[in-house]
Short mmCIF file of C-alpha atoms (C1' of nucleotides) in Angstrom, two decimals:
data_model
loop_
_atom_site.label_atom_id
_atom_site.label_comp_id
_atom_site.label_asym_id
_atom_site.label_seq_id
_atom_site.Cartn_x
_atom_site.Cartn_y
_atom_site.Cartn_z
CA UNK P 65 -165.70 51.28 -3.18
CA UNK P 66 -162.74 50.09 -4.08
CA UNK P 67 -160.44 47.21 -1.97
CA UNK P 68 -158.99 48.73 1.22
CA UNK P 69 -155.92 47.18 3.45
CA UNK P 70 -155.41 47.00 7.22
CA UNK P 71 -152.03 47.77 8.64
CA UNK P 72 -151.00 44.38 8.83
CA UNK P 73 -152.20 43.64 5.77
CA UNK P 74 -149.65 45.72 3.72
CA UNK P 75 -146.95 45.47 6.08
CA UNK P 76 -147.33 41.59 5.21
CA UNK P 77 -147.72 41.79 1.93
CA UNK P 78 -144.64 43.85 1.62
CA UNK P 79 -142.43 42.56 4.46
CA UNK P 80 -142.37 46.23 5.95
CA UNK P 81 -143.13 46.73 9.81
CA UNK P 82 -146.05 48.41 10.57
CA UNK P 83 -143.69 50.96 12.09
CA UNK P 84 -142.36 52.14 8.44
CA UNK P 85 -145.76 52.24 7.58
CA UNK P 86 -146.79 54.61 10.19
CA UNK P 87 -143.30 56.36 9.57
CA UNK P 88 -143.85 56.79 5.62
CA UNK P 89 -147.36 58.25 6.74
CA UNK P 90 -145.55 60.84 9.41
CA UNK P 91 -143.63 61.77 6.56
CA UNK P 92 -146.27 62.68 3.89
CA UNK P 93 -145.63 59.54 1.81
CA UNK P 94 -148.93 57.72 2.79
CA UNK P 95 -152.19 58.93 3.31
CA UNK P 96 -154.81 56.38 4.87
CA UNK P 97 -158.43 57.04 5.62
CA UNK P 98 -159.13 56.35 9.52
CA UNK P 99 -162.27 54.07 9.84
CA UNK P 100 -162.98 54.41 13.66
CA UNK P 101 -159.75 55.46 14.80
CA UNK P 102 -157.63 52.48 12.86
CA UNK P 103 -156.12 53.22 9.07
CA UNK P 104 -157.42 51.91 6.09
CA UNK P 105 -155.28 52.46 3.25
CA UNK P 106 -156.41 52.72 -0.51
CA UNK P 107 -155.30 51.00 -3.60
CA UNK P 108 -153.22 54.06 -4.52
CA UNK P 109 -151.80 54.46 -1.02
CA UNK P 110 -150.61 50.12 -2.36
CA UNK P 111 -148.95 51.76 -5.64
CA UNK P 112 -147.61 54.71 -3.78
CA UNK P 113 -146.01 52.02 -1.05
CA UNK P 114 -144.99 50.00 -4.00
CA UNK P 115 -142.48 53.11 -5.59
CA UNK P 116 -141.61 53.85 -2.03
CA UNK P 117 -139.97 50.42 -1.83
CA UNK P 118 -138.56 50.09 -5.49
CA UNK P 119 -137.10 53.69 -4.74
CA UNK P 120 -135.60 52.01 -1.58
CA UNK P 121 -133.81 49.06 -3.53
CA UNK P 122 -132.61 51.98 -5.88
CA UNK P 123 -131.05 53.58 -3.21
CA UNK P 124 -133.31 56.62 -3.11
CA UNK P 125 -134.15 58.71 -0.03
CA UNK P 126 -137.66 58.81 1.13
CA UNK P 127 -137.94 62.34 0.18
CA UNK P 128 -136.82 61.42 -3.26
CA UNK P 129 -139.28 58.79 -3.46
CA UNK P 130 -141.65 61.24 -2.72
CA UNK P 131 -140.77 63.37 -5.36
CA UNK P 132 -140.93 61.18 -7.78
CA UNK P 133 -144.48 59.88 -6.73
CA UNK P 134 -145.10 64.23 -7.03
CA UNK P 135 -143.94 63.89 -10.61
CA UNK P 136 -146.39 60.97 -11.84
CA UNK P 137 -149.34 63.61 -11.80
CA UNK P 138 -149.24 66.79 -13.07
CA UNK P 139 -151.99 68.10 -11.00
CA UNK P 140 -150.16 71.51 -10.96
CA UNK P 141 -152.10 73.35 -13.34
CA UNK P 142 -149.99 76.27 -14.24
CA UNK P 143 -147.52 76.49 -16.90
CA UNK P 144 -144.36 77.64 -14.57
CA UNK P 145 -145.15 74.74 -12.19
CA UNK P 146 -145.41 72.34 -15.57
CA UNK P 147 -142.46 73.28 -16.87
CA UNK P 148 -140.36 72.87 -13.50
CA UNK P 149 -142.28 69.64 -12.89
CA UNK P 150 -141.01 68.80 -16.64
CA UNK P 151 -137.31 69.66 -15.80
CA UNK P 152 -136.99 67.75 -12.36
CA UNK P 153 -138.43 64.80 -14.23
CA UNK P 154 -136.10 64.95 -16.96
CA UNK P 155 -133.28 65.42 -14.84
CA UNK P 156 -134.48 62.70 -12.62
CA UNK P 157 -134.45 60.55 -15.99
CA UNK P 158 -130.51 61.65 -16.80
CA UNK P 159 -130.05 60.87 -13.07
CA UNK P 160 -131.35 57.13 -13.60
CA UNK P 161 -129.65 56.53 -16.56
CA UNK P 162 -126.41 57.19 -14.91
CA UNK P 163 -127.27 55.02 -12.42
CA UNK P 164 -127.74 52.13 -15.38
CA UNK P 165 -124.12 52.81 -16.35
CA UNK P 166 -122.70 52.08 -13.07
CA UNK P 167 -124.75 48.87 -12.70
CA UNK P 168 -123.52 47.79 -16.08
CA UNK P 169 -119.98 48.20 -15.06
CA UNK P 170 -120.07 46.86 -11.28
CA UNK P 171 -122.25 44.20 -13.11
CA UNK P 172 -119.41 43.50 -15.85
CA UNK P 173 -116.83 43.71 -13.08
CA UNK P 174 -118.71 41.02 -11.32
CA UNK P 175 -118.29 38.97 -14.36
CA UNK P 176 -115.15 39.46 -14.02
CA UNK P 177 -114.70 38.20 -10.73
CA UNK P 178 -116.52 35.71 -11.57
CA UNK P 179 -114.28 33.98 -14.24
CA UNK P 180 -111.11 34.46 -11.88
CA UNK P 181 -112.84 32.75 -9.18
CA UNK P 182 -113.61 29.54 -11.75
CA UNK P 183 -110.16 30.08 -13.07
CA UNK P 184 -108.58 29.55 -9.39
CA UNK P 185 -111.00 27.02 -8.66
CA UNK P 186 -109.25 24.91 -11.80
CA UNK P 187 -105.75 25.91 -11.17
CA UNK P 188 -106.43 24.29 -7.68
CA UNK P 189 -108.37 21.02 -8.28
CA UNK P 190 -109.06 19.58 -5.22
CA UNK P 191 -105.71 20.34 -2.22
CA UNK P 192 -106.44 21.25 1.26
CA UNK P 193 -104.03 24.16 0.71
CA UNK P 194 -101.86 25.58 -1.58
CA UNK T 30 -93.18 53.81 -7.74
CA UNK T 31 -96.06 54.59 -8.99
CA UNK T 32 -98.16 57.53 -8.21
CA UNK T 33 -99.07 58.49 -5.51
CA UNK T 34 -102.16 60.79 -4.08
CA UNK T 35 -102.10 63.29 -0.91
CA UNK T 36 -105.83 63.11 0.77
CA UNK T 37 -106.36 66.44 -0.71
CA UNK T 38 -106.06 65.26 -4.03
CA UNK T 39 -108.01 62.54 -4.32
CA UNK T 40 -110.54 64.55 -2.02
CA UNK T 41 -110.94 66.90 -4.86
CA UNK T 42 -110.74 64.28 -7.77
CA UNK T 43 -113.82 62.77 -6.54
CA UNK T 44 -115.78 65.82 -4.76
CA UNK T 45 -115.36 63.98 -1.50
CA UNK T 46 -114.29 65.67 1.86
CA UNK T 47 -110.99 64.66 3.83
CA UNK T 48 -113.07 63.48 6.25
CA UNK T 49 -114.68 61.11 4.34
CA UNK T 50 -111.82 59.83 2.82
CA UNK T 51 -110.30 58.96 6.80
CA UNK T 52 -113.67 57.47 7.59
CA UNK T 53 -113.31 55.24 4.50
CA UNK T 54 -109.91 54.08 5.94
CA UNK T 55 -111.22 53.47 9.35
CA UNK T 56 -113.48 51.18 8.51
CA UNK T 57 -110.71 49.35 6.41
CA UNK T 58 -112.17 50.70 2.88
CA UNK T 59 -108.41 52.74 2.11
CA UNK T 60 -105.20 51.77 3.49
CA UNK T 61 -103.05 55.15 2.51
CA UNK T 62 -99.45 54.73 3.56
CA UNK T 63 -97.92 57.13 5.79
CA UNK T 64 -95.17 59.24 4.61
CA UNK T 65 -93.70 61.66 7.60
CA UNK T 66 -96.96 61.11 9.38
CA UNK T 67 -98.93 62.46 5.94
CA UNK T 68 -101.25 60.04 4.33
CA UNK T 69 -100.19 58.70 0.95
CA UNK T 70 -102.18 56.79 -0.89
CA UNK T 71 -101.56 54.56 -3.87
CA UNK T 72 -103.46 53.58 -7.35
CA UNK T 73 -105.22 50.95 -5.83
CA UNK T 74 -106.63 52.91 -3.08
CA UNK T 75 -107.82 55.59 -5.67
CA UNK T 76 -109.47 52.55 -7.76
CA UNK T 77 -110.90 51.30 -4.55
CA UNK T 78 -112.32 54.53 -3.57
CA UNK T 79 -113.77 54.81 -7.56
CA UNK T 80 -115.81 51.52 -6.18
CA UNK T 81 -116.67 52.91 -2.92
CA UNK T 82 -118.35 56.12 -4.42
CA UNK T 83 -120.13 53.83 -7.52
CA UNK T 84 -121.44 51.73 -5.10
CA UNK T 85 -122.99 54.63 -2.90
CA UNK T 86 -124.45 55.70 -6.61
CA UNK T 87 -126.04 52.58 -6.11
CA UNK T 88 -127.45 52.28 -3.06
CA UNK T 89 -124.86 50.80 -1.37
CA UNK T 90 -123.75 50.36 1.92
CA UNK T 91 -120.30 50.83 2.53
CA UNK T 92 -119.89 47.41 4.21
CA UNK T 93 -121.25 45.89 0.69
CA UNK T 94 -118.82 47.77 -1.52
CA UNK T 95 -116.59 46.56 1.14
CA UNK T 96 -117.44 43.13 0.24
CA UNK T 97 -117.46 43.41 -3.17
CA UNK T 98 -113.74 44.71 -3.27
CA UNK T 99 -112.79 41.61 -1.60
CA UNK T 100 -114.67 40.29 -4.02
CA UNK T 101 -112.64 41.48 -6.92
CA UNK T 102 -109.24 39.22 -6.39
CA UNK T 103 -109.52 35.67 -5.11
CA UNK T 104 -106.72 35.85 -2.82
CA UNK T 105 -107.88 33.08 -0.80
CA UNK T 106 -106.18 30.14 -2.26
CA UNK T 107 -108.40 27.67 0.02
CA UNK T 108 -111.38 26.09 -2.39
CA UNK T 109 -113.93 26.01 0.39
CA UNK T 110 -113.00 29.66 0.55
CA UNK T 111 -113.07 30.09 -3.18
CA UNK T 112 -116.35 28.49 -3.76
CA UNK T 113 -118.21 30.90 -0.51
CA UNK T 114 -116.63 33.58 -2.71
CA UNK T 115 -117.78 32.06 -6.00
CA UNK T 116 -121.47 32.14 -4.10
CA UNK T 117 -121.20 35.67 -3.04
CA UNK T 118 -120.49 37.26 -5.80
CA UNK T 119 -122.94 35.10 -7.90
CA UNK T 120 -125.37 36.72 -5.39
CA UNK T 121 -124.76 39.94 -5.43
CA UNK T 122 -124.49 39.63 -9.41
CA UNK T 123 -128.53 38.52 -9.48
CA UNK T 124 -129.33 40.84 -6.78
CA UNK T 125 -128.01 43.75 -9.34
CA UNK T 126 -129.98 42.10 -11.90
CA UNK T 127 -133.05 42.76 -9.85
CA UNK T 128 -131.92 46.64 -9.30
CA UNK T 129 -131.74 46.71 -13.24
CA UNK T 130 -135.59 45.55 -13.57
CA UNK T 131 -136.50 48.44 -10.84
CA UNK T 132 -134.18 50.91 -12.42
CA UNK T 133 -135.80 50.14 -15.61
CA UNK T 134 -139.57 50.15 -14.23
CA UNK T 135 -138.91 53.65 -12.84
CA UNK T 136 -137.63 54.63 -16.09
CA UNK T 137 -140.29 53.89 -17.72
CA UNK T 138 -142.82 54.98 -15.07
CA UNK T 139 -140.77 58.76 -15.51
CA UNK T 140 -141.06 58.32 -19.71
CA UNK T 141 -145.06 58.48 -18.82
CA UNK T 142 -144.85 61.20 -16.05
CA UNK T 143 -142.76 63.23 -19.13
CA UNK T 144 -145.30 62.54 -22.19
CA UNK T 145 -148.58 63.56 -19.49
CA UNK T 146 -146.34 66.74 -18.41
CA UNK T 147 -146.29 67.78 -22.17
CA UNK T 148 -149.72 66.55 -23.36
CA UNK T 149 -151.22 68.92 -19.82
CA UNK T 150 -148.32 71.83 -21.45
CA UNK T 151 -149.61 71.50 -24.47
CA UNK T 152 -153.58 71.63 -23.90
CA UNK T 153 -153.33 74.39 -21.56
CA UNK T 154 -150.95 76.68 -23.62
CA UNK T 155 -150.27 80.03 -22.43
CA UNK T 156 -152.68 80.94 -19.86
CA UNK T 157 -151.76 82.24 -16.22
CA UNK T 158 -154.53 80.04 -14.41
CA UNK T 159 -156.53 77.10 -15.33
"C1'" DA E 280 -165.61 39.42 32.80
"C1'" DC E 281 -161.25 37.92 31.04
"C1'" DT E 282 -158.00 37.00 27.63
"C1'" DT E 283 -156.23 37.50 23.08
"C1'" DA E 284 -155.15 39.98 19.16
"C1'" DC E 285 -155.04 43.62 16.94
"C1'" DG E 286 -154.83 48.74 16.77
"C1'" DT E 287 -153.21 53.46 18.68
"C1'" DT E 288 -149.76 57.35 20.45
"C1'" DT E 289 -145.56 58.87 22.64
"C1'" DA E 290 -140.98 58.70 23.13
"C1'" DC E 291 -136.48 57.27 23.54
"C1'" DG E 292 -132.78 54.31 21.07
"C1'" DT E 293 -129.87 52.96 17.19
"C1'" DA E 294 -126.85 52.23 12.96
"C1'" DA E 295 -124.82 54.37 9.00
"C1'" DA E 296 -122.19 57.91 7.09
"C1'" DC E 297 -120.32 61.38 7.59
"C1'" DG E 298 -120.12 67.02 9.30
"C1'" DT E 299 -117.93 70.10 12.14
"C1'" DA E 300 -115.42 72.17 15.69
"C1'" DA E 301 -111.27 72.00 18.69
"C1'" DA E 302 -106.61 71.61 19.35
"C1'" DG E 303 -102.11 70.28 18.15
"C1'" DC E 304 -97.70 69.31 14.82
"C1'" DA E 305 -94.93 70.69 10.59
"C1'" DA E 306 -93.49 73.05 6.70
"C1'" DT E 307 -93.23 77.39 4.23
"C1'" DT E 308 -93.71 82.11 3.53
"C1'" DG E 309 -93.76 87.11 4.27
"C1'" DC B 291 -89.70 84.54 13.74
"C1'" DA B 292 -94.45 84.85 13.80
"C1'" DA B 293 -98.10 83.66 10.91
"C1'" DT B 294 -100.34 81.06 7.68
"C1'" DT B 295 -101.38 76.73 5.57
"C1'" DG B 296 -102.21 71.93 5.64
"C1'" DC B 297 -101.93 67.89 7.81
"C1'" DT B 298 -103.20 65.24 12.05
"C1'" DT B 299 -106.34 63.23 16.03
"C1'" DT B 300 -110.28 63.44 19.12
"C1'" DA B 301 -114.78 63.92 19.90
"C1'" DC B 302 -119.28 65.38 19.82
"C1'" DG B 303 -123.31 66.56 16.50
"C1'" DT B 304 -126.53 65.48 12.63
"C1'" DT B 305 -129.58 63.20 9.34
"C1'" DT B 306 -132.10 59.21 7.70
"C1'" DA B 307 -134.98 55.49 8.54
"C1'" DC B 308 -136.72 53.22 11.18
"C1'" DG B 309 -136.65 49.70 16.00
"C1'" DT B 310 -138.48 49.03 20.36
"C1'" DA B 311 -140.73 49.61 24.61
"C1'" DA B 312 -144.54 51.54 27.31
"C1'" DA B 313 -149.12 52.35 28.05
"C1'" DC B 314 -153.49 52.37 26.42
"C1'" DG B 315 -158.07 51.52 23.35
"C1'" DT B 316 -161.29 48.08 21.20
"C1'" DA B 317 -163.56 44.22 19.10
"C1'" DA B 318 -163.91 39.12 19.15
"C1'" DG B 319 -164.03 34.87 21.27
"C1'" DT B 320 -164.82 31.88 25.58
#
DNA sequence: ACTTACGTTTACGTAAACGTAAAGCAATTG
DNA sequence: CAATTGCTTTACGTTTACGTAAACGTAAGT
């Protein structure tokens, strides 16, 4: 028997609410065990909160998330639903890498802002106003 | 005088709808001229708009691509202004950082989900049912 | 037994980011 | 000149992702 969390527990660990919690559960994302009527969530229900979250700083939907989470096991046993599984992953992949080219640039334009700021900071030593 | 876009255009340049493009403005994101009532809006509005619609690639919220614009010319000549600015963008510049370790971590995680979607294609070649 | 601290469900509320329909000018086109 | 086309504003609707309040159950401590 492997560890198992309370509510509170995750939602701490996390800095969720253990309203998401019960929301990502509504919504198929979570699946806890219910020991005498309160939830007791597995270590993979932890990992599967974990990719819920990253997804979130990613700017991914929840549904996304939880396709992704669909991807990391092929438990579909048939060829169609392998191959299908194959293509959403790959074009979840192409999806992501897109992604890295626009942080690249907002991060390079940042840089950029960056160096103008400095530059107007030593144009204008130290005046009240200009 | 430079160019200058109708709504329809740049709606279609970028795939967005008109409506979009007038929310943008009304919440101070665009600032299209009016020509005869028409909307008519200039290079900079069509580079701030590019912005807008990488930053919702990224997960942004509006309001933070709205920030970031500001971000991109230090008009404010104070230097208590210039060094909040200086701190802002500095911020957002590490919090992208952190987006680039989860965009990479999901990368990765989907490079797995890929090789254990071929090595189950490949072990159960070309039956119907498992 | 009473309080405290957690848990539960139900349900209405909210902010963001538009979608969509309604209704009215304005120019052009058959 | 009526109709179409494209712009406009106004305003209500929708989806996502929860927040928040109400009302209740339950186990632990005093």
């Amino acid at each position: 028997m492997s560890k198992r969390y309370t509510i509170r527990e995750l939602a701490e660990e996390f800095d969720v609410t253990t309203r998401a919690l019960r929301f990502y559960e509504e919504k198929g994302l979570l699946q806890p065990a219910r020991s005498k009527q309160t939830r007791t969530y597995s270590a993979a229900d932890r990992t599967r909160l974990k990719l819920i979250l990253r997804g979130k700083r990613l700017g991914l939907t929840l549904e996304e998330s939880s396709d992704i989470i669909r991807m990391y096991d092929p438990e579909a046993g048939n060829r169609q639903q392998l191959e299908t599984l194959l293509s959403k992953i790959r074009d979840k992949r192409a999806q992501l890498r897109e992604q890295q080219k626009d942080l690249e640039l907002m991060l390079l334009d940042l840089r950029d802002a960056e160096e103008r700021c400095l530059q107007a900071l030593a144009t204008e030593p130290k005046r009240a106003n200009g």
